[in-house]
Short mmCIF file of N, CA and C in Angstrom, two decimals:
data_model
loop_
_atom_site.label_atom_id
_atom_site.label_comp_id
_atom_site.label_asym_id
_atom_site.label_seq_id
_atom_site.Cartn_x
_atom_site.Cartn_y
_atom_site.Cartn_z
N MET A 1 157.59 236.16 -15.07
CA MET A 1 156.54 236.54 -14.13
C MET A 1 155.88 237.81 -14.64
N ASN A 2 154.60 237.71 -15.03
CA ASN A 2 153.91 238.82 -15.67
C ASN A 2 152.74 239.37 -14.86
N ASP A 3 152.66 239.01 -13.59
CA ASP A 3 151.55 239.46 -12.77
C ASP A 3 151.67 240.95 -12.43
N THR A 4 150.55 241.59 -12.27
CA THR A 4 150.55 242.98 -11.82
C THR A 4 150.93 243.03 -10.34
N ASP A 5 151.36 244.19 -9.89
CA ASP A 5 151.71 244.35 -8.48
C ASP A 5 150.50 244.09 -7.60
N SER A 6 149.34 244.50 -8.04
CA SER A 6 148.12 244.28 -7.27
C SER A 6 147.86 242.79 -7.09
N THR A 7 148.09 242.01 -8.15
CA THR A 7 147.91 240.57 -8.05
C THR A 7 148.91 239.95 -7.09
N LEU A 8 150.16 240.38 -7.19
CA LEU A 8 151.19 239.87 -6.28
C LEU A 8 150.83 240.16 -4.82
N LEU A 9 150.38 241.36 -4.56
CA LEU A 9 150.02 241.73 -3.19
C LEU A 9 148.82 240.93 -2.70
N SER A 10 147.94 240.55 -3.61
CA SER A 10 146.80 239.73 -3.20
C SER A 10 147.26 238.34 -2.78
N TYR A 11 148.33 237.81 -3.40
CA TYR A 11 148.87 236.52 -2.98
C TYR A 11 149.47 236.63 -1.58
N PHE A 12 150.10 237.74 -1.29
CA PHE A 12 150.60 237.96 0.07
C PHE A 12 149.45 237.88 1.06
N ASP A 13 148.37 238.60 0.78
CA ASP A 13 147.24 238.63 1.70
C ASP A 13 146.65 237.24 1.90
N THR A 14 146.49 236.50 0.81
CA THR A 14 145.90 235.17 0.90
C THR A 14 146.78 234.23 1.72
N ALA A 15 148.10 234.30 1.47
CA ALA A 15 149.03 233.42 2.18
C ALA A 15 149.08 233.76 3.67
N ALA A 16 149.18 235.04 4.00
CA ALA A 16 149.24 235.46 5.40
C ALA A 16 147.94 235.14 6.14
N ASP A 17 146.82 235.38 5.48
CA ASP A 17 145.52 235.13 6.11
C ASP A 17 145.28 233.64 6.30
N GLY A 18 145.78 232.83 5.37
CA GLY A 18 145.62 231.39 5.51
C GLY A 18 146.30 230.86 6.75
N PHE A 19 147.50 231.36 7.02
CA PHE A 19 148.19 230.94 8.24
C PHE A 19 147.44 231.42 9.47
N CYS A 20 146.96 232.66 9.42
CA CYS A 20 146.23 233.22 10.56
C CYS A 20 144.97 232.42 10.86
N ASP A 21 144.28 232.00 9.82
CA ASP A 21 143.06 231.21 10.01
C ASP A 21 143.34 229.95 10.81
N ARG A 22 144.46 229.27 10.49
CA ARG A 22 144.81 228.06 11.24
C ARG A 22 145.31 228.41 12.64
N LEU A 23 146.07 229.50 12.74
CA LEU A 23 146.66 229.88 14.03
C LEU A 23 145.58 230.13 15.08
N ARG A 24 144.52 230.82 14.68
CA ARG A 24 143.49 231.14 15.66
C ARG A 24 142.62 229.94 16.01
N SER A 25 142.82 228.82 15.30
CA SER A 25 142.07 227.60 15.60
C SER A 25 142.89 226.59 16.41
N VAL A 26 144.12 226.95 16.78
CA VAL A 26 144.96 226.02 17.55
C VAL A 26 144.39 225.86 18.95
N PRO A 27 144.07 224.65 19.36
CA PRO A 27 143.59 224.44 20.74
C PRO A 27 144.69 224.75 21.75
N ASP A 28 144.30 225.16 22.93
CA ASP A 28 145.26 225.51 23.97
C ASP A 28 146.17 224.35 24.34
N THR A 29 145.73 223.13 24.10
CA THR A 29 146.51 221.96 24.47
C THR A 29 147.53 221.54 23.41
N CYS A 30 147.59 222.26 22.28
CA CYS A 30 148.38 221.79 21.14
C CYS A 30 149.64 222.60 20.84
N TRP A 31 149.97 223.58 21.66
CA TRP A 31 151.10 224.45 21.33
C TRP A 31 152.44 223.72 21.34
N GLU A 32 152.52 222.60 22.04
CA GLU A 32 153.75 221.83 22.08
C GLU A 32 153.76 220.69 21.06
N ASN A 33 152.73 220.57 20.25
CA ASN A 33 152.70 219.52 19.23
C ASN A 33 153.87 219.64 18.27
N ALA A 34 154.39 218.52 17.85
CA ALA A 34 155.43 218.51 16.83
C ALA A 34 154.85 218.94 15.49
N THR A 35 155.68 219.52 14.63
CA THR A 35 155.26 219.92 13.28
C THR A 35 156.11 219.18 12.25
N PRO A 36 155.72 219.20 10.98
CA PRO A 36 156.57 218.60 9.94
C PRO A 36 157.96 219.22 9.85
N CYS A 37 158.13 220.44 10.35
CA CYS A 37 159.47 221.03 10.50
C CYS A 37 160.02 220.50 11.82
N THR A 38 160.87 219.50 11.76
CA THR A 38 161.22 218.73 12.95
C THR A 38 161.87 219.55 14.06
N GLU A 39 162.45 220.70 13.71
CA GLU A 39 163.10 221.51 14.74
C GLU A 39 162.14 222.42 15.49
N TRP A 40 160.87 222.47 15.06
CA TRP A 40 159.90 223.39 15.67
C TRP A 40 158.66 222.65 16.14
N ASN A 41 158.16 223.05 17.31
CA ASN A 41 156.81 222.67 17.68
C ASN A 41 155.85 223.76 17.19
N VAL A 42 154.57 223.65 17.50
CA VAL A 42 153.58 224.60 16.97
C VAL A 42 153.89 226.02 17.45
N ARG A 43 154.22 226.16 18.70
CA ARG A 43 154.54 227.48 19.24
C ARG A 43 155.76 228.09 18.55
N GLN A 44 156.77 227.28 18.32
CA GLN A 44 157.98 227.78 17.65
C GLN A 44 157.72 228.11 16.19
N LEU A 45 156.83 227.36 15.55
CA LEU A 45 156.45 227.67 14.17
C LEU A 45 155.74 229.02 14.11
N ALA A 46 154.85 229.28 15.07
CA ALA A 46 154.19 230.58 15.14
C ALA A 46 155.23 231.68 15.32
N ASN A 47 156.22 231.43 16.17
CA ASN A 47 157.28 232.41 16.38
C ASN A 47 158.03 232.70 15.08
N HIS A 48 158.31 231.64 14.32
CA HIS A 48 159.01 231.80 13.04
C HIS A 48 158.22 232.70 12.09
N MET A 49 156.92 232.52 12.03
CA MET A 49 156.11 233.31 11.13
C MET A 49 155.98 234.76 11.59
N ILE A 50 155.90 234.96 12.89
CA ILE A 50 155.84 236.34 13.42
C ILE A 50 157.17 237.04 13.16
N GLN A 51 158.25 236.38 13.54
CA GLN A 51 159.56 236.99 13.37
C GLN A 51 159.91 237.16 11.90
N GLY A 52 159.49 236.20 11.07
CA GLY A 52 159.74 236.32 9.64
C GLY A 52 159.09 237.56 9.05
N SER A 53 157.85 237.83 9.45
CA SER A 53 157.17 239.03 8.96
C SER A 53 157.91 240.29 9.38
N ARG A 54 158.39 240.30 10.60
CA ARG A 54 159.13 241.47 11.11
C ARG A 54 160.46 241.65 10.37
N ILE A 55 161.13 240.55 10.08
CA ILE A 55 162.41 240.63 9.40
C ILE A 55 162.23 241.10 7.96
N TYR A 56 161.20 240.60 7.28
CA TYR A 56 160.94 241.05 5.92
C TYR A 56 160.62 242.54 5.90
N THR A 57 159.88 242.98 6.90
CA THR A 57 159.59 244.42 7.02
C THR A 57 160.88 245.21 7.14
N SER A 58 161.79 244.72 7.96
CA SER A 58 163.08 245.39 8.15
C SER A 58 163.87 245.44 6.85
N LEU A 59 163.91 244.33 6.10
CA LEU A 59 164.64 244.31 4.83
C LEU A 59 164.08 245.34 3.87
N LEU A 60 162.77 245.41 3.78
CA LEU A 60 162.12 246.35 2.85
C LEU A 60 162.37 247.79 3.24
N ARG A 61 162.69 248.02 4.51
CA ARG A 61 162.97 249.38 4.99
C ARG A 61 164.45 249.66 5.12
N GLY A 62 165.28 248.82 4.48
CA GLY A 62 166.72 249.08 4.44
C GLY A 62 167.55 248.26 5.39
N GLY A 63 166.94 247.28 6.06
CA GLY A 63 167.69 246.43 6.98
C GLY A 63 168.70 245.55 6.25
N SER A 64 169.68 245.07 6.99
CA SER A 64 170.77 244.30 6.39
C SER A 64 170.56 242.79 6.56
N SER A 65 171.30 242.03 5.76
CA SER A 65 171.25 240.57 5.87
C SER A 65 171.80 240.12 7.22
N ALA A 66 172.78 240.86 7.76
CA ALA A 66 173.33 240.51 9.08
C ALA A 66 172.25 240.64 10.15
N GLU A 67 171.44 241.68 10.06
CA GLU A 67 170.33 241.85 11.01
C GLU A 67 169.31 240.73 10.83
N PHE A 68 169.07 240.34 9.59
CA PHE A 68 168.15 239.25 9.30
C PHE A 68 168.58 237.99 10.05
N MET A 69 169.85 237.59 9.88
CA MET A 69 170.32 236.36 10.49
C MET A 69 170.38 236.47 12.01
N ALA A 70 170.70 237.63 12.52
CA ALA A 70 170.80 237.82 13.97
C ALA A 70 169.44 237.68 14.64
N ASN A 71 168.38 238.07 13.92
CA ASN A 71 167.04 238.06 14.51
C ASN A 71 166.19 236.86 14.10
N LEU A 72 166.77 235.96 13.31
CA LEU A 72 166.00 234.87 12.73
C LEU A 72 165.33 234.00 13.79
N ASP A 73 166.04 233.70 14.85
CA ASP A 73 165.50 232.81 15.89
C ASP A 73 165.13 233.57 17.16
N HIS A 74 165.00 234.88 17.05
CA HIS A 74 164.66 235.69 18.22
C HIS A 74 163.26 235.31 18.72
N GLU A 75 163.09 235.28 20.03
CA GLU A 75 161.79 234.96 20.62
C GLU A 75 160.85 236.15 20.45
N ALA A 76 159.78 235.94 19.70
CA ALA A 76 158.84 237.03 19.40
C ALA A 76 157.48 236.81 20.04
N LEU A 77 157.37 235.80 20.89
CA LEU A 77 156.08 235.41 21.43
C LEU A 77 155.76 236.15 22.71
N ASN A 78 155.10 237.26 22.58
CA ASN A 78 154.65 238.01 23.76
C ASN A 78 153.18 238.36 23.58
N GLY A 79 152.38 238.07 24.60
CA GLY A 79 150.95 238.34 24.49
C GLY A 79 150.23 237.29 23.66
N ASP A 80 149.05 237.64 23.21
CA ASP A 80 148.24 236.74 22.40
C ASP A 80 148.90 236.51 21.04
N LEU A 81 149.10 235.26 20.66
CA LEU A 81 149.85 234.95 19.45
C LEU A 81 149.13 235.40 18.18
N VAL A 82 147.84 235.27 18.14
CA VAL A 82 147.10 235.69 16.95
C VAL A 82 147.21 237.20 16.78
N THR A 83 147.06 237.94 17.87
CA THR A 83 147.17 239.40 17.81
C THR A 83 148.58 239.82 17.41
N THR A 84 149.57 239.15 17.97
CA THR A 84 150.96 239.46 17.63
C THR A 84 151.24 239.17 16.17
N TYR A 85 150.75 238.03 15.69
CA TYR A 85 150.94 237.68 14.28
C TYR A 85 150.26 238.70 13.37
N ARG A 86 149.03 239.04 13.67
CA ARG A 86 148.32 240.02 12.84
C ARG A 86 149.05 241.35 12.78
N GLY A 87 149.58 241.78 13.91
CA GLY A 87 150.31 243.04 13.94
C GLY A 87 151.57 242.99 13.09
N ALA A 88 152.30 241.87 13.17
CA ALA A 88 153.53 241.72 12.37
C ALA A 88 153.21 241.68 10.89
N VAL A 89 152.12 240.99 10.53
CA VAL A 89 151.72 240.91 9.12
C VAL A 89 151.26 242.27 8.61
N ALA A 90 150.54 243.01 9.43
CA ALA A 90 150.08 244.35 9.01
C ALA A 90 151.25 245.26 8.69
N GLU A 91 152.30 245.19 9.52
CA GLU A 91 153.51 246.00 9.26
C GLU A 91 154.18 245.54 7.97
N CYS A 92 154.25 244.23 7.77
CA CYS A 92 154.89 243.69 6.57
C CYS A 92 154.10 244.05 5.33
N ARG A 93 152.78 243.95 5.42
CA ARG A 93 151.91 244.32 4.30
C ARG A 93 152.13 245.78 3.92
N ALA A 94 152.20 246.64 4.91
CA ALA A 94 152.42 248.07 4.65
C ALA A 94 153.78 248.30 4.01
N ALA A 95 154.78 247.55 4.43
CA ALA A 95 156.12 247.71 3.87
C ALA A 95 156.15 247.28 2.41
N PHE A 96 155.47 246.20 2.06
CA PHE A 96 155.43 245.77 0.67
C PHE A 96 154.63 246.74 -0.20
N ARG A 97 153.63 247.40 0.40
CA ARG A 97 152.78 248.31 -0.37
C ARG A 97 153.34 249.73 -0.46
N ALA A 98 154.43 250.00 0.24
CA ALA A 98 155.04 251.33 0.18
C ALA A 98 155.51 251.65 -1.24
N VAL A 99 155.48 252.90 -1.60
CA VAL A 99 155.89 253.32 -2.94
C VAL A 99 157.33 252.88 -3.22
N GLY A 100 157.53 252.15 -4.31
CA GLY A 100 158.86 251.72 -4.73
C GLY A 100 159.37 250.46 -4.07
N ALA A 101 158.61 249.91 -3.10
CA ALA A 101 159.12 248.77 -2.33
C ALA A 101 159.35 247.53 -3.21
N LEU A 102 158.48 247.28 -4.15
CA LEU A 102 158.60 246.06 -4.95
C LEU A 102 159.76 246.12 -5.94
N ASP A 103 160.24 247.32 -6.25
CA ASP A 103 161.38 247.47 -7.16
C ASP A 103 162.70 247.62 -6.42
N ARG A 104 162.66 247.90 -5.13
CA ARG A 104 163.87 248.12 -4.35
C ARG A 104 164.64 246.81 -4.17
N ILE A 105 165.95 246.85 -4.36
CA ILE A 105 166.79 245.68 -4.10
C ILE A 105 167.05 245.60 -2.60
N VAL A 106 166.73 244.45 -2.02
CA VAL A 106 166.90 244.27 -0.58
C VAL A 106 168.07 243.33 -0.32
N ASP A 107 168.62 243.45 0.87
CA ASP A 107 169.83 242.69 1.24
C ASP A 107 169.43 241.34 1.83
N TYR A 108 168.74 240.54 1.05
CA TYR A 108 168.35 239.21 1.50
C TYR A 108 169.62 238.39 1.73
N PRO A 109 169.70 237.63 2.82
CA PRO A 109 170.97 236.99 3.17
C PRO A 109 171.45 235.92 2.19
N PHE A 110 170.57 235.40 1.34
CA PHE A 110 170.98 234.36 0.41
C PHE A 110 171.04 234.88 -1.02
N GLY A 111 171.22 236.18 -1.12
CA GLY A 111 171.36 236.83 -2.42
C GLY A 111 170.47 238.04 -2.51
N PRO A 112 170.98 239.18 -2.99
CA PRO A 112 170.14 240.38 -3.12
C PRO A 112 169.01 240.13 -4.11
N VAL A 113 167.80 240.55 -3.74
CA VAL A 113 166.63 240.35 -4.59
C VAL A 113 165.78 241.61 -4.56
N PRO A 114 165.00 241.86 -5.61
CA PRO A 114 164.04 242.97 -5.57
C PRO A 114 162.90 242.64 -4.64
N GLY A 115 162.24 243.65 -4.14
CA GLY A 115 161.12 243.45 -3.23
C GLY A 115 160.05 242.57 -3.82
N ARG A 116 159.86 242.64 -5.12
CA ARG A 116 158.84 241.81 -5.79
C ARG A 116 159.16 240.32 -5.61
N GLN A 117 160.43 239.96 -5.74
CA GLN A 117 160.83 238.57 -5.55
C GLN A 117 160.77 238.19 -4.07
N LEU A 118 161.12 239.11 -3.19
CA LEU A 118 161.01 238.86 -1.75
C LEU A 118 159.58 238.52 -1.38
N LEU A 119 158.62 239.19 -2.00
CA LEU A 119 157.21 238.89 -1.75
C LEU A 119 156.91 237.45 -2.13
N GLY A 120 157.45 237.00 -3.27
CA GLY A 120 157.26 235.61 -3.67
C GLY A 120 157.83 234.64 -2.65
N LEU A 121 158.99 234.95 -2.12
CA LEU A 121 159.61 234.10 -1.09
C LEU A 121 158.74 234.04 0.16
N TYR A 122 158.16 235.18 0.52
CA TYR A 122 157.26 235.21 1.68
C TYR A 122 156.05 234.32 1.44
N VAL A 123 155.48 234.42 0.26
CA VAL A 123 154.27 233.66 -0.05
C VAL A 123 154.54 232.15 0.05
N VAL A 124 155.65 231.69 -0.52
CA VAL A 124 155.96 230.26 -0.44
C VAL A 124 156.11 229.82 1.01
N ASP A 125 156.83 230.61 1.80
CA ASP A 125 157.05 230.26 3.20
C ASP A 125 155.72 230.19 3.96
N ALA A 126 154.88 231.19 3.77
CA ALA A 126 153.61 231.24 4.49
C ALA A 126 152.69 230.10 4.09
N VAL A 127 152.62 229.81 2.81
CA VAL A 127 151.74 228.73 2.33
C VAL A 127 152.23 227.38 2.85
N THR A 128 153.52 227.13 2.75
CA THR A 128 154.07 225.85 3.21
C THR A 128 153.85 225.67 4.70
N HIS A 129 154.09 226.72 5.47
CA HIS A 129 153.93 226.61 6.92
C HIS A 129 152.46 226.58 7.35
N THR A 130 151.58 227.05 6.49
CA THR A 130 150.14 226.88 6.76
C THR A 130 149.81 225.40 6.78
N TRP A 131 150.33 224.67 5.83
CA TRP A 131 150.11 223.23 5.80
C TRP A 131 150.78 222.57 7.01
N ASP A 132 152.01 223.00 7.35
CA ASP A 132 152.69 222.43 8.52
C ASP A 132 151.84 222.59 9.77
N LEU A 133 151.29 223.78 9.95
CA LEU A 133 150.48 224.04 11.13
C LEU A 133 149.21 223.20 11.12
N ALA A 134 148.57 223.14 9.97
CA ALA A 134 147.34 222.35 9.86
C ALA A 134 147.61 220.88 10.15
N ARG A 135 148.69 220.36 9.62
CA ARG A 135 149.03 218.94 9.84
C ARG A 135 149.34 218.69 11.32
N ALA A 136 150.04 219.61 11.95
CA ALA A 136 150.44 219.44 13.35
C ALA A 136 149.26 219.42 14.30
N VAL A 137 148.19 220.18 13.94
CA VAL A 137 147.07 220.35 14.86
C VAL A 137 145.81 219.66 14.33
N ARG A 138 145.93 218.99 13.18
CA ARG A 138 144.80 218.28 12.56
C ARG A 138 143.68 219.24 12.18
N LEU A 139 144.08 220.30 11.51
CA LEU A 139 143.12 221.26 10.97
C LEU A 139 142.99 221.02 9.46
N ASP A 140 142.20 221.84 8.80
CA ASP A 140 142.00 221.72 7.36
C ASP A 140 143.33 221.96 6.64
N GLU A 141 143.79 220.95 5.90
CA GLU A 141 145.08 221.04 5.21
C GLU A 141 144.97 221.59 3.80
N ARG A 142 143.78 221.90 3.35
CA ARG A 142 143.64 222.40 1.98
C ARG A 142 144.18 223.82 1.88
N LEU A 143 145.10 224.01 0.96
CA LEU A 143 145.69 225.32 0.72
C LEU A 143 144.92 226.04 -0.39
N ASN A 144 145.09 227.36 -0.46
CA ASN A 144 144.41 228.14 -1.48
C ASN A 144 144.93 227.73 -2.87
N ALA A 145 144.06 227.13 -3.67
CA ALA A 145 144.48 226.53 -4.94
C ALA A 145 145.09 227.54 -5.92
N PRO A 146 144.51 228.74 -6.12
CA PRO A 146 145.13 229.69 -7.04
C PRO A 146 146.53 230.13 -6.59
N THR A 147 146.74 230.24 -5.29
CA THR A 147 148.07 230.63 -4.80
C THR A 147 149.07 229.52 -5.02
N VAL A 148 148.67 228.28 -4.75
CA VAL A 148 149.55 227.14 -5.02
C VAL A 148 149.90 227.08 -6.50
N HIS A 149 148.91 227.27 -7.35
CA HIS A 149 149.13 227.26 -8.81
C HIS A 149 150.13 228.35 -9.20
N TRP A 150 149.97 229.53 -8.63
CA TRP A 150 150.88 230.64 -8.94
C TRP A 150 152.30 230.30 -8.50
N ILE A 151 152.47 229.74 -7.33
CA ILE A 151 153.80 229.37 -6.85
C ILE A 151 154.46 228.39 -7.80
N LEU A 152 153.76 227.34 -8.18
CA LEU A 152 154.34 226.34 -9.07
C LEU A 152 154.72 226.94 -10.41
N ASN A 153 153.89 227.83 -10.93
CA ASN A 153 154.18 228.44 -12.23
C ASN A 153 155.33 229.43 -12.17
N ASN A 154 155.66 229.91 -10.98
CA ASN A 154 156.71 230.93 -10.84
C ASN A 154 157.85 230.49 -9.94
N PHE A 155 157.97 229.18 -9.73
CA PHE A 155 158.94 228.67 -8.78
C PHE A 155 160.37 229.07 -9.13
N GLN A 156 160.73 228.94 -10.38
CA GLN A 156 162.10 229.28 -10.80
C GLN A 156 162.37 230.77 -10.63
N TRP A 157 161.38 231.60 -10.93
CA TRP A 157 161.55 233.05 -10.74
C TRP A 157 161.68 233.39 -9.26
N ILE A 158 160.86 232.78 -8.42
CA ILE A 158 160.88 233.09 -6.99
C ILE A 158 162.25 232.81 -6.39
N TYR A 159 162.87 231.71 -6.81
CA TYR A 159 164.15 231.30 -6.21
C TYR A 159 165.36 231.62 -7.09
N HIS A 160 165.17 232.40 -8.13
CA HIS A 160 166.28 232.74 -9.02
C HIS A 160 167.37 233.50 -8.25
N GLY A 161 168.59 232.99 -8.30
CA GLY A 161 169.72 233.66 -7.67
C GLY A 161 169.77 233.52 -6.16
N VAL A 162 168.88 232.74 -5.58
CA VAL A 162 168.85 232.56 -4.13
C VAL A 162 169.65 231.31 -3.77
N SER A 163 170.69 231.46 -2.97
CA SER A 163 171.63 230.36 -2.74
C SER A 163 171.06 229.26 -1.87
N GLU A 164 170.19 229.60 -0.93
CA GLU A 164 169.55 228.60 -0.08
C GLU A 164 168.10 228.47 -0.53
N SER A 165 167.80 227.38 -1.23
CA SER A 165 166.46 227.24 -1.79
C SER A 165 166.18 225.80 -2.15
N PRO A 166 164.91 225.47 -2.43
CA PRO A 166 164.58 224.10 -2.83
C PRO A 166 165.15 223.70 -4.19
N ILE A 167 165.64 224.65 -4.98
CA ILE A 167 166.18 224.31 -6.29
C ILE A 167 167.70 224.27 -6.29
N THR A 168 168.33 224.42 -5.11
CA THR A 168 169.77 224.25 -4.99
C THR A 168 170.03 222.94 -4.24
N ASP A 169 171.29 222.62 -4.07
CA ASP A 169 171.65 221.39 -3.37
C ASP A 169 171.70 221.58 -1.86
N SER A 170 171.41 222.78 -1.38
CA SER A 170 171.49 223.05 0.05
C SER A 170 170.30 222.46 0.79
N ASN A 171 170.58 221.80 1.91
CA ASN A 171 169.52 221.26 2.75
C ASN A 171 169.51 221.92 4.13
N ARG A 172 170.18 223.06 4.25
CA ARG A 172 170.28 223.71 5.55
C ARG A 172 168.93 224.25 6.02
N TYR A 173 168.20 224.89 5.12
CA TYR A 173 166.92 225.48 5.48
C TYR A 173 165.73 224.80 4.81
N TYR A 174 166.01 223.94 3.85
CA TYR A 174 164.93 223.28 3.12
C TYR A 174 165.20 221.78 3.10
N GLY A 175 164.16 220.99 3.34
CA GLY A 175 164.32 219.55 3.23
C GLY A 175 164.46 219.13 1.78
N SER A 176 165.12 218.02 1.57
CA SER A 176 165.24 217.50 0.21
C SER A 176 163.86 217.16 -0.34
N PRO A 177 163.61 217.43 -1.61
CA PRO A 177 162.30 217.09 -2.19
C PRO A 177 161.97 215.62 -1.96
N THR A 178 160.71 215.35 -1.69
CA THR A 178 160.26 213.97 -1.50
C THR A 178 159.58 213.50 -2.77
N GLU A 179 159.50 212.21 -2.93
CA GLU A 179 158.94 211.65 -4.16
C GLU A 179 157.42 211.66 -4.14
N SER A 180 156.83 212.07 -5.26
CA SER A 180 155.38 212.00 -5.39
C SER A 180 154.98 210.55 -5.62
N PRO A 181 153.94 210.08 -4.96
CA PRO A 181 153.58 208.67 -5.08
C PRO A 181 152.94 208.30 -6.40
N MET A 182 152.43 209.27 -7.15
CA MET A 182 151.77 208.95 -8.42
C MET A 182 151.87 210.14 -9.36
N SER A 183 151.72 209.88 -10.65
CA SER A 183 151.92 210.92 -11.65
C SER A 183 150.81 211.96 -11.64
N ASP A 184 149.63 211.61 -11.15
CA ASP A 184 148.52 212.56 -11.18
C ASP A 184 148.34 213.27 -9.84
N THR A 185 149.44 213.45 -9.11
CA THR A 185 149.40 214.15 -7.83
C THR A 185 148.85 215.56 -8.02
N SER A 186 148.08 216.05 -7.05
CA SER A 186 147.52 217.39 -7.13
C SER A 186 148.62 218.45 -7.09
N GLU A 187 148.27 219.67 -7.49
CA GLU A 187 149.25 220.75 -7.44
C GLU A 187 149.70 221.00 -6.00
N GLN A 188 148.77 220.92 -5.05
CA GLN A 188 149.17 221.11 -3.65
C GLN A 188 150.19 220.06 -3.24
N ASP A 189 149.95 218.81 -3.57
CA ASP A 189 150.89 217.76 -3.21
C ASP A 189 152.23 217.94 -3.92
N ARG A 190 152.20 218.38 -5.17
CA ARG A 190 153.44 218.64 -5.90
C ARG A 190 154.26 219.70 -5.19
N LEU A 191 153.61 220.76 -4.75
CA LEU A 191 154.32 221.83 -4.05
C LEU A 191 154.90 221.30 -2.74
N LEU A 192 154.11 220.57 -1.98
CA LEU A 192 154.57 220.08 -0.69
C LEU A 192 155.72 219.08 -0.85
N HIS A 193 155.66 218.23 -1.86
CA HIS A 193 156.77 217.32 -2.11
C HIS A 193 158.02 218.11 -2.49
N THR A 194 157.86 219.14 -3.31
CA THR A 194 158.99 219.99 -3.69
C THR A 194 159.63 220.65 -2.48
N MET A 195 158.79 221.01 -1.49
CA MET A 195 159.28 221.64 -0.28
C MET A 195 159.74 220.63 0.78
N GLY A 196 159.85 219.37 0.38
CA GLY A 196 160.41 218.37 1.26
C GLY A 196 159.45 217.78 2.26
N ARG A 197 158.15 217.95 2.04
CA ARG A 197 157.16 217.43 3.00
C ARG A 197 156.76 216.00 2.64
N LYS A 198 156.59 215.20 3.69
CA LYS A 198 156.10 213.84 3.54
C LYS A 198 154.61 213.82 3.88
N LEU A 199 153.81 213.43 2.93
CA LEU A 199 152.35 213.50 3.09
C LEU A 199 151.78 212.21 3.69
#
């Protein structure tokens, strides 16, 4: 992985903003819609993304893996969801941009990783769940192509040493990869199949 820190941070912004764009377009009647993540409806998926941003912020500021797991399913939905999400992302963005944050080893629960790698994990999660949200509410499913390309090119680095991941045999947090229907599948479809999504 040879990207500059500025480039990495731009992927964070693109991924977080992509989810926000879909979130603010969710009709009031769709919050209970099922998502491709079978354990979550749309409202619960929004909660996951809000709480995930808060947990990553905590890790970057010295939080522990035990705190991460304890807060993973905490209810974070208070007030307007778009405003709450934006606030959580702003805090997370600031934490990643803090001096030394990308080099700091954080206590990620599935293996200690530097902040730079944690950012990659965030980007994959946000991009994948952007598609989940779009599919659940019938919004634009097109993901940011340069970000998808970057994820695919750095997939092994992003998940290096991480025990729960799409490149391990664990299916606790990630669905098993699904088969691509044809050899000329787009990069977006390749990523979604890798992340266990059925298109």
